[in-house]
CSV table of C-alpha atoms and ligand atoms in Angstrom, one decimal:
chain,number,residue,atom,x,y,z
A,1,MET,CA,14.2,1.1,-10.2
A,2,LEU,CA,10.9,2.8,-10.5
A,3,LYS,CA,10.2,5.3,-7.6
A,4,PRO,CA,6.9,7.2,-6.6
A,5,LEU,CA,8.4,9.6,-4.0
A,6,LEU,CA,11.5,11.9,-5.0
A,7,TRP,CA,12.7,14.0,-1.2
A,8,LYS,CA,14.6,17.3,-2.7
A,9,PRO,CA,15.7,18.3,0.8
A,10,GLU,CA,17.6,21.8,-0.8
A,11,GLU,CA,14.1,22.5,-2.5
A,12,GLY,CA,12.1,21.5,0.1
A,13,VAL,CA,9.5,19.8,-1.8
A,14,LEU,CA,8.8,16.0,-1.7
A,15,GLU,CA,7.8,14.6,-5.8
A,16,VAL,CA,4.9,13.1,-6.3
A,17,LEU,CA,4.4,10.9,-9.3
A,18,ASP,CA,0.8,11.3,-10.1
A,19,GLN,CA,-0.1,7.9,-9.9
A,20,ARG,CA,-4.0,9.5,-11.4
A,21,LEU,CA,-2.4,10.3,-14.9
A,22,LEU,CA,-0.8,6.8,-15.1
A,23,PRO,CA,-0.1,5.1,-17.7
A,24,ALA,CA,-0.8,7.9,-19.7
A,25,GLU,CA,0.8,10.9,-18.9
A,26,THR,CA,3.7,10.9,-16.5
A,27,ARG,CA,3.3,14.3,-14.2
A,28,TRP,CA,5.0,14.9,-10.9
A,29,LEU,CA,3.2,17.2,-8.3
A,30,ARG,CA,5.2,19.4,-5.8
A,31,CYS,CA,4.7,19.0,-2.3
A,32,ASP,CA,6.1,21.5,-0.2
A,33,SER,CA,3.9,21.5,2.6
A,34,ALA,CA,2.3,18.8,5.2
A,35,SER,CA,-1.2,19.7,4.2
A,36,ALA,CA,0.0,19.3,0.2
A,37,VAL,CA,1.1,15.9,1.4
A,38,ALA,CA,-1.9,14.9,2.8
A,39,GLU,CA,-4.0,16.5,-0.8
A,40,ALA,CA,-1.9,14.1,-2.3
A,41,ILE,CA,-2.7,10.9,-0.3
A,42,ALA,CA,-6.3,11.6,-0.2
A,43,GLY,CA,-6.7,12.5,-3.8
A,44,MET,CA,-5.0,9.5,-4.4
A,45,ALA,CA,-2.0,11.2,-6.9
A,46,VAL,CA,-0.2,8.9,-4.5
A,47,ARG,CA,-1.9,5.5,-2.7
A,48,GLY,CA,-0.4,2.0,-1.7
A,49,ALA,CA,-0.1,1.2,2.4
A,50,PRO,CA,3.8,1.8,2.6
A,51,ALA,CA,4.1,4.2,-0.2
A,52,ILE,CA,1.1,6.4,2.1
A,53,GLY,CA,3.1,5.6,4.8
A,54,ILE,CA,6.4,6.7,2.9
A,55,ALA,CA,4.8,10.4,1.9
A,56,ALA,CA,3.3,11.2,5.2
A,57,ALA,CA,6.8,10.6,6.8
A,58,TRP,CA,8.4,12.9,4.1
A,59,GLY,CA,5.0,15.2,5.0
A,60,ALA,CA,6.3,15.2,8.5
A,61,VAL,CA,9.5,16.6,7.5
A,62,LEU,CA,7.7,19.3,5.5
A,63,ALA,CA,5.5,20.2,8.9
A,64,ILE,CA,8.6,20.6,11.4
A,65,ARG,CA,10.2,22.7,8.5
A,66,SER,CA,7.2,25.0,8.6
A,67,VAL,CA,6.9,25.6,12.5
A,68,ALA,CA,10.5,25.5,13.4
A,69,GLY,CA,10.9,29.2,13.7
A,70,GLN,CA,7.7,29.6,16.0
A,71,GLU,CA,8.1,29.6,19.6
A,72,ASP,CA,5.3,26.8,20.1
A,73,TRP,CA,7.1,24.4,17.3
A,74,ARG,CA,5.3,21.2,19.1
A,75,GLN,CA,2.2,22.2,18.9
A,76,GLY,CA,2.6,23.6,15.5
A,77,PHE,CA,4.0,20.1,14.3
A,78,ASP,CA,1.5,18.2,16.4
A,79,ARG,CA,-1.6,19.9,14.8
A,80,GLN,CA,-0.4,19.2,11.4
A,81,MET,CA,0.3,15.5,12.0
A,82,ALA,CA,-3.2,14.9,13.2
A,83,ALA,CA,-4.8,16.4,9.9
A,84,LEU,CA,-2.2,14.3,8.0
A,85,GLY,CA,-2.8,11.2,9.7
A,86,ALA,CA,-6.7,11.8,9.2
A,87,VAL,CA,-6.8,11.4,5.0
A,88,ARG,CA,-7.4,8.3,4.4
A,89,PRO,CA,-8.6,5.4,7.8
A,90,THR,CA,-7.5,1.8,6.2
A,91,ALA,CA,-3.7,1.3,5.6
A,92,VAL,CA,-2.5,1.6,8.8
A,93,ASN,CA,1.1,2.7,7.8
A,94,LEU,CA,-0.3,6.0,7.2
A,95,GLY,CA,-1.1,6.4,11.4
A,96,TRP,CA,2.2,3.9,12.0
A,97,ALA,CA,4.0,6.8,9.7
A,98,ILE,CA,3.0,9.4,11.9
A,99,ASN,CA,3.8,7.7,15.3
A,100,ARG,CA,7.2,6.9,14.5
A,101,MET,CA,7.8,10.6,13.1
A,102,ARG,CA,6.0,12.1,16.7
A,103,GLU,CA,8.4,9.3,18.2
A,104,SER,CA,11.7,10.9,16.8
A,105,VAL,CA,10.9,14.5,17.9
A,106,ALA,CA,9.6,13.4,21.4
A,107,GLY,CA,13.4,13.9,23.4
A,108,VAL,CA,14.2,16.8,21.5
A,109,GLU,CA,14.1,20.5,22.8
A,110,ARG,CA,15.6,22.3,19.4
A,111,ALA,CA,13.4,23.4,16.8
A,112,GLU,CA,16.7,22.8,14.7
A,113,ASP,CA,17.1,19.3,16.3
A,114,ALA,CA,13.9,18.3,15.5
A,115,VAL,CA,14.1,19.0,12.0
A,116,SER,CA,17.7,16.8,12.0
A,117,ALA,CA,15.8,14.3,13.7
A,118,CYS,CA,12.7,14.1,11.5
A,119,GLU,CA,14.7,13.8,8.1
A,120,ALA,CA,16.5,11.3,9.9
A,121,GLU,CA,13.2,9.5,10.6
A,122,ALA,CA,11.7,9.9,7.0
A,123,ALA,CA,15.0,8.2,5.3
A,124,ARG,CA,14.9,5.1,7.7
A,125,ILE,CA,11.5,4.5,7.1
A,126,GLU,CA,11.9,4.4,3.3
A,127,ALA,CA,15.1,2.6,3.3
A,128,ALA,CA,13.2,-0.1,5.6
A,129,ASP,CA,10.7,-0.3,3.8
A,130,LEU,CA,12.8,-1.0,0.2
A,131,ALA,CA,14.5,-3.9,2.0
A,132,ALA,CA,11.4,-5.1,3.8
A,133,ASN,CA,10.1,-5.5,0.1
A,134,ARG,CA,13.2,-7.1,-1.0
A,135,ARG,CA,13.4,-9.4,1.3
A,136,ILE,CA,9.6,-10.7,1.5
A,137,GLY,CA,10.5,-11.2,-2.7
A,138,GLU,CA,13.1,-13.5,-1.6
A,139,LEU,CA,10.9,-15.2,0.7
A,140,GLY,CA,7.5,-15.3,-0.6
A,141,SER,CA,9.1,-16.8,-4.4
A,142,ARG,CA,10.9,-19.7,-2.6
A,143,LEU,CA,6.9,-20.5,-2.0
A,144,LEU,CA,6.2,-20.7,-5.7
A,145,PRO,CA,6.9,-24.0,-7.8
A,146,ASP,CA,8.8,-23.8,-11.4
A,147,GLY,CA,6.3,-22.5,-13.8
A,148,VAL,CA,3.9,-21.2,-12.0
A,149,THR,CA,0.9,-18.5,-13.1
A,150,VAL,CA,0.0,-15.4,-10.3
A,151,LEU,CA,-3.1,-13.9,-10.3
A,152,THR,CA,-2.9,-10.9,-8.3
A,153,HIS,CA,-5.0,-7.8,-7.7
A,154,CYS,CA,-5.0,-4.2,-7.6
A,155,ASN,CA,-0.8,-2.8,-7.6
A,156,THR,CA,1.6,-3.8,-5.0
A,157,GLY,CA,4.4,-2.6,-7.0
A,158,ALA,CA,7.0,0.2,-6.5
A,159,LEU,CA,4.6,2.3,-7.3
A,160,ALA,CA,2.5,1.3,-3.9
A,161,THR,CA,6.0,1.0,-2.0
A,162,GLY,CA,9.5,1.8,-1.3
A,163,GLY,CA,10.4,0.2,-4.6
A,164,HIS,CA,10.3,-3.6,-5.9
A,165,GLY,CA,6.8,-4.2,-4.4
A,166,THR,CA,5.5,-6.0,-2.1
A,167,ALA,CA,2.6,-8.9,-4.0
A,168,LEU,CA,4.6,-7.3,-6.9
A,169,GLY,CA,7.8,-7.8,-4.9
A,170,ILE,CA,7.6,-11.5,-5.0
A,171,ILE,CA,6.2,-12.0,-8.4
A,172,ARG,CA,9.8,-9.7,-9.6
A,173,SER,CA,11.3,-12.4,-7.3
A,174,ALA,CA,9.9,-15.3,-8.9
A,175,TRP,CA,10.7,-14.0,-12.4
A,176,GLU,CA,14.7,-13.2,-11.8
A,177,ARG,CA,14.9,-17.0,-10.3
A,178,GLY,CA,13.0,-18.4,-13.5
A,179,ALA,CA,10.3,-19.7,-11.4
A,180,LEU,CA,7.6,-17.7,-12.8
A,181,LYS,CA,5.5,-18.2,-16.2
A,182,GLY,CA,3.3,-15.2,-16.0
A,183,VAL,CA,0.9,-13.2,-14.2
A,184,ILE,CA,-3.0,-12.6,-14.3
A,185,ALA,CA,-3.6,-9.0,-13.4
A,186,THR,CA,-7.0,-8.0,-12.3
A,187,GLU,CA,-8.2,-4.3,-13.4
A,188,THR,CA,-9.1,-3.7,-10.1
A,189,ARG,CA,-12.2,-1.0,-10.9
A,190,PRO,CA,-13.3,1.1,-10.0
A,191,TRP,CA,-10.2,2.8,-9.3
A,192,LEU,CA,-8.0,0.9,-12.2
A,193,GLN,CA,-4.9,0.1,-9.7
A,194,GLY,CA,-4.8,-3.1,-12.0
A,195,ALA,CA,-5.3,-2.0,-15.6
A,196,ARG,CA,-3.6,1.3,-15.2
A,197,LEU,CA,-0.5,0.9,-12.7
A,198,THR,CA,0.2,-3.3,-12.2
A,199,SER,CA,-0.2,-4.3,-16.4
A,200,TRP,CA,2.6,-1.1,-16.5
A,201,GLU,CA,4.6,-2.1,-14.1
A,202,LEU,CA,5.2,-5.9,-15.1
A,203,ALA,CA,5.3,-4.6,-18.8
A,204,GLU,CA,7.7,-2.6,-18.1
A,205,ASP,CA,9.9,-5.5,-16.5
A,206,GLY,CA,9.4,-7.7,-19.4
A,207,ILE,CA,7.1,-9.5,-17.0
A,208,PRO,CA,4.7,-11.5,-19.2
A,209,VAL,CA,0.9,-10.3,-17.6
A,210,SER,CA,-2.6,-10.5,-18.9
A,211,LEU,CA,-5.1,-8.2,-17.8
A,212,ILE,CA,-8.7,-9.5,-17.1
A,213,VAL,CA,-11.5,-8.0,-15.7
A,214,ASP,CA,-12.5,-8.5,-12.0
A,215,SER,CA,-15.5,-10.9,-12.5
A,216,ALA,CA,-13.2,-13.1,-14.5
A,217,ALA,CA,-10.6,-13.9,-12.0
A,218,ALA,CA,-12.9,-17.1,-10.6
A,219,ALA,CA,-13.9,-18.5,-14.1
A,220,LEU,CA,-9.7,-18.5,-14.7
A,221,MET,CA,-9.4,-20.6,-11.1
A,222,ALA,CA,-12.1,-23.4,-12.2
A,223,ALA,CA,-10.3,-23.7,-15.9
A,224,GLY,CA,-7.0,-24.0,-13.6
A,225,ARG,CA,-5.0,-21.1,-15.4
A,226,VAL,CA,-4.4,-19.9,-11.8
A,227,ASP,CA,-1.5,-21.5,-9.6
A,228,ALA,CA,-1.5,-18.9,-6.6
A,229,VAL,CA,-3.3,-15.7,-6.0
A,230,ILE,CA,-0.8,-13.3,-4.1
A,231,ILE,CA,-2.1,-9.6,-3.0
A,232,GLY,CA,-0.9,-6.8,-0.9
A,233,ALA,CA,-2.4,-5.6,2.7
A,234,ASP,CA,-3.4,-2.6,4.2
A,235,ARG,CA,-4.1,-4.1,7.9
A,236,ILE,CA,-3.5,-7.3,9.1
A,237,SER,CA,-4.7,-8.0,12.7
A,238,ARG,CA,-3.3,-10.3,15.5
A,239,GLN,CA,-4.9,-13.3,14.2
A,240,GLY,CA,-4.0,-13.0,10.8
A,241,ASP,CA,-7.5,-10.8,8.9
A,242,VAL,CA,-6.5,-9.1,6.3
A,243,ALA,CA,-7.7,-5.5,4.6
A,244,ASN,CA,-7.0,-5.1,1.3
A,245,LYS,CA,-8.2,-3.8,-1.9
A,246,ILE,CA,-12.2,-4.0,-2.8
A,247,GLY,CA,-12.6,-7.4,-4.2
A,248,SER,CA,-9.5,-9.5,-2.4
A,249,TYR,CA,-12.6,-11.4,-0.5
A,250,GLY,CA,-13.9,-12.6,-3.4
A,251,LEU,CA,-10.6,-13.8,-4.1
A,252,ALA,CA,-10.5,-15.6,-1.1
A,253,VAL,CA,-13.2,-17.4,-1.4
A,254,ALA,CA,-12.7,-18.8,-4.7
A,255,ALA,CA,-8.9,-19.4,-5.0
A,256,ARG,CA,-10.6,-21.7,-1.4
A,257,ALA,CA,-13.0,-23.4,-4.1
A,258,HIS,CA,-10.6,-24.5,-6.2
A,259,ASP,CA,-7.6,-25.5,-3.8
A,260,ILE,CA,-5.6,-22.6,-4.8
A,261,PRO,CA,-2.9,-20.8,-2.5
A,262,PHE,CA,-4.2,-17.5,-1.0
A,263,ILE,CA,-0.8,-15.6,-0.3
A,264,VAL,CA,-0.7,-12.2,1.0
A,265,ALA,CA,2.4,-9.9,1.0
A,266,ALA,CA,3.2,-7.0,3.4
A,267,PRO,CA,6.0,-5.2,5.9
A,268,SER,CA,6.0,-5.7,9.1
A,269,SER,CA,4.7,-2.2,9.5
A,270,THR,CA,1.5,-3.1,7.9
A,271,ILE,CA,0.5,-5.6,10.9
A,272,ASP,CA,-1.7,-3.7,13.3
A,273,PRO,CA,-0.6,-5.1,17.2
A,274,ARG,CA,-3.7,-3.1,18.6
A,275,LEU,CA,-6.4,-5.0,16.4
A,276,ALA,CA,-7.0,-8.4,17.6
A,277,ARG,CA,-10.1,-9.2,14.5
A,278,GLY,CA,-10.1,-7.6,10.8
A,279,ASP,CA,-13.9,-6.8,12.0
A,280,ASP,CA,-12.6,-3.9,14.1
A,281,ILE,CA,-11.2,-2.2,10.8
A,282,GLU,CA,-12.6,0.7,9.7
A,283,ILE,CA,-13.4,0.5,5.8
A,284,GLU,CA,-12.4,3.7,3.9
A,285,HIS,CA,-15.6,4.6,1.1
A,286,ARG,CA,-15.3,6.6,-1.7
A,287,GLU,CA,-16.8,9.1,-3.9
A,288,ALA,CA,-20.0,7.5,-6.2
A,289,SER,CA,-18.4,9.4,-8.5
A,290,GLU,CA,-15.4,6.4,-9.2
A,291,ILE,CA,-18.3,4.3,-9.8
A,292,TRP,CA,-19.9,6.5,-12.2
A,293,ALA,CA,-17.0,7.1,-14.6
A,294,ALA,CA,-16.9,4.1,-16.2
A,295,ALA,CA,-20.9,5.3,-17.7
A,296,GLY,CA,-19.6,8.7,-18.5
A,297,LEU,CA,-21.5,9.8,-15.8
A,298,SER,CA,-20.4,12.0,-13.2
A,299,ARG,CA,-23.3,10.9,-11.0
A,300,ALA,CA,-25.7,8.7,-9.8
A,301,PRO,CA,-29.0,8.9,-12.5
A,302,LYS,CA,-32.0,9.7,-10.4
A,303,GLY,CA,-33.1,6.9,-7.8
A,304,VAL,CA,-30.1,5.1,-8.1
A,305,GLU,CA,-27.7,4.6,-4.7
A,306,THR,CA,-24.3,4.3,-4.9
A,307,LEU,CA,-22.2,1.8,-2.5
A,308,ASN,CA,-18.0,2.2,-2.8
A,309,PRO,CA,-16.1,0.5,-0.4
A,310,ALA,CA,-12.2,0.5,-1.2
A,311,PHE,CA,-11.5,-2.4,0.9
A,312,ASP,CA,-12.7,-5.6,1.8
A,313,ILE,CA,-11.7,-7.6,5.1
A,314,THR,CA,-10.7,-11.7,4.5
A,315,PRO,CA,-10.7,-13.3,7.4
A,316,ALA,CA,-7.5,-15.3,8.4
A,317,GLY,CA,-9.4,-19.1,8.2
A,318,LEU,CA,-9.0,-18.0,3.9
A,319,VAL,CA,-5.4,-16.4,4.0
A,320,SER,CA,-2.6,-19.6,3.4
A,321,ALA,CA,0.3,-17.6,4.1
A,322,ILE,CA,1.3,-14.2,5.6
A,323,VAL,CA,4.9,-13.2,4.0
A,324,THR,CA,6.6,-10.3,5.6
A,325,GLU,CA,10.4,-9.6,5.8
A,326,LYS,CA,10.5,-11.3,9.5
A,327,GLY,CA,9.5,-14.3,8.1
A,328,ILE,CA,5.8,-16.2,6.7
A,329,CYS,CA,3.4,-17.5,9.0
A,330,SER,CA,0.0,-19.2,8.2
A,331,PRO,CA,-3.1,-18.0,9.8
A,332,ALA,CA,-5.4,-20.7,8.5
A,333,GLU,CA,-3.3,-23.5,9.7
A,334,GLY,CA,-3.0,-21.5,12.9
A,335,GLN,CA,0.9,-21.8,12.5
A,336,GLY,CA,4.0,-19.2,13.0
A,337,MET,CA,1.2,-16.7,14.7
A,338,GLU,CA,3.9,-15.4,17.1
A,339,LEU,CA,5.0,-13.3,13.8
A,340,LEU,CA,1.9,-11.1,14.2
A,341,GLN,CA,2.0,-10.4,17.6
A,342,PRO,CA,3.4,-7.1,19.5
A,343,SER,CA,6.5,-8.5,20.4
A,344,ALA,CA,7.6,-9.5,16.4
B,401,LIG,C1,1.7,-2.5,-1.3
B,401,LIG,S1,0.1,-2.9,-0.8
B,401,LIG,C2,-1.0,-1.7,-1.5
B,401,LIG,C3,-2.2,-1.9,-1.3
B,401,LIG,O1,-2.8,-0.4,-1.4
B,401,LIG,C4,-3.8,-0.4,-2.1
B,401,LIG,O2,-4.7,0.9,-2.3
B,401,LIG,P1,-5.2,1.6,-2.8
B,401,LIG,O3,-5.0,1.6,-4.1
B,401,LIG,O4,-6.5,2.5,-2.4
B,401,LIG,O5,-4.2,2.6,-1.7
B,401,LIG,C5,-4.2,-2.0,-1.8
B,401,LIG,O6,-5.0,-2.4,-1.4
B,401,LIG,C6,-3.3,-2.2,-2.5
B,401,LIG,O7,-3.1,-3.8,-1.9
């Protein structure tokens, strides 16, 4: 199975499959420090909410290893965790993983015990994500009728997670069940996660996939070519508002206009129990150069401003279902909302 992160304990490095170069080139970065992991996340060598959390967890192991011989190891660890947790604001999984790693050493006195505790916690986080994805795939694929064509946005596959994927996990499980006719993948400008990553992942698995420009999605829905829209998530509020890759909200509006199910797939670690409403989610804005690269320019022409929000918010009323490893709820119908509450 494709895995974007490989922990090498004997070498003391986290190997990161550099997704900025896929599918043209397969290159692995060797991250030997928490700051190197932070740089890989900030630069999107590793991306995807769950994968970011898993990378941060192994980054925390590198951090604790780097300070284990110091008297003030806990302060050193905390400083590195603060820096690592600040690199991308929207995906909740980053902060969630950092908190889990901090908690794993909270009651530990000796530094060497803290190293063991961190390594065990990072391994648990990674294994739990893969198990969650498989359960999401199993639960979510049952929502789909036989012969379904699914439209998906961005990349939510093995490259964005601990393996199998979230929305792509449902797609893979539906394909394994013989229920899937094919997939329509949006290119997902400007970073092209769909064109470069999703189409490649699905083709590698022999799953029929057609790539479209983002702006073709609504027309294909109007033409009856789409039976369901399935996307991932970066942060979900208690009422079911969903932060996800820019363009998700437009897909939800078009899906509602054509009475097409709009399904969100995410592990429960993507739910932010502190968040009542999606409006309070910080949206990451990225460099203008990401947009202008398609025009062969490294910056905007004189007199032209650029807006490059990397995420948007889909209100709960447009979300037909949220599929997690713990179950399914329907924010649009107000059903199963206990799944999104802190006690879930
Ligand atoms: C498995 S959810 C992945 C989620 O993360 C992506 O964002 P990015 O590629 O910028 O990290 C996108 O929002 C996906 O839905």
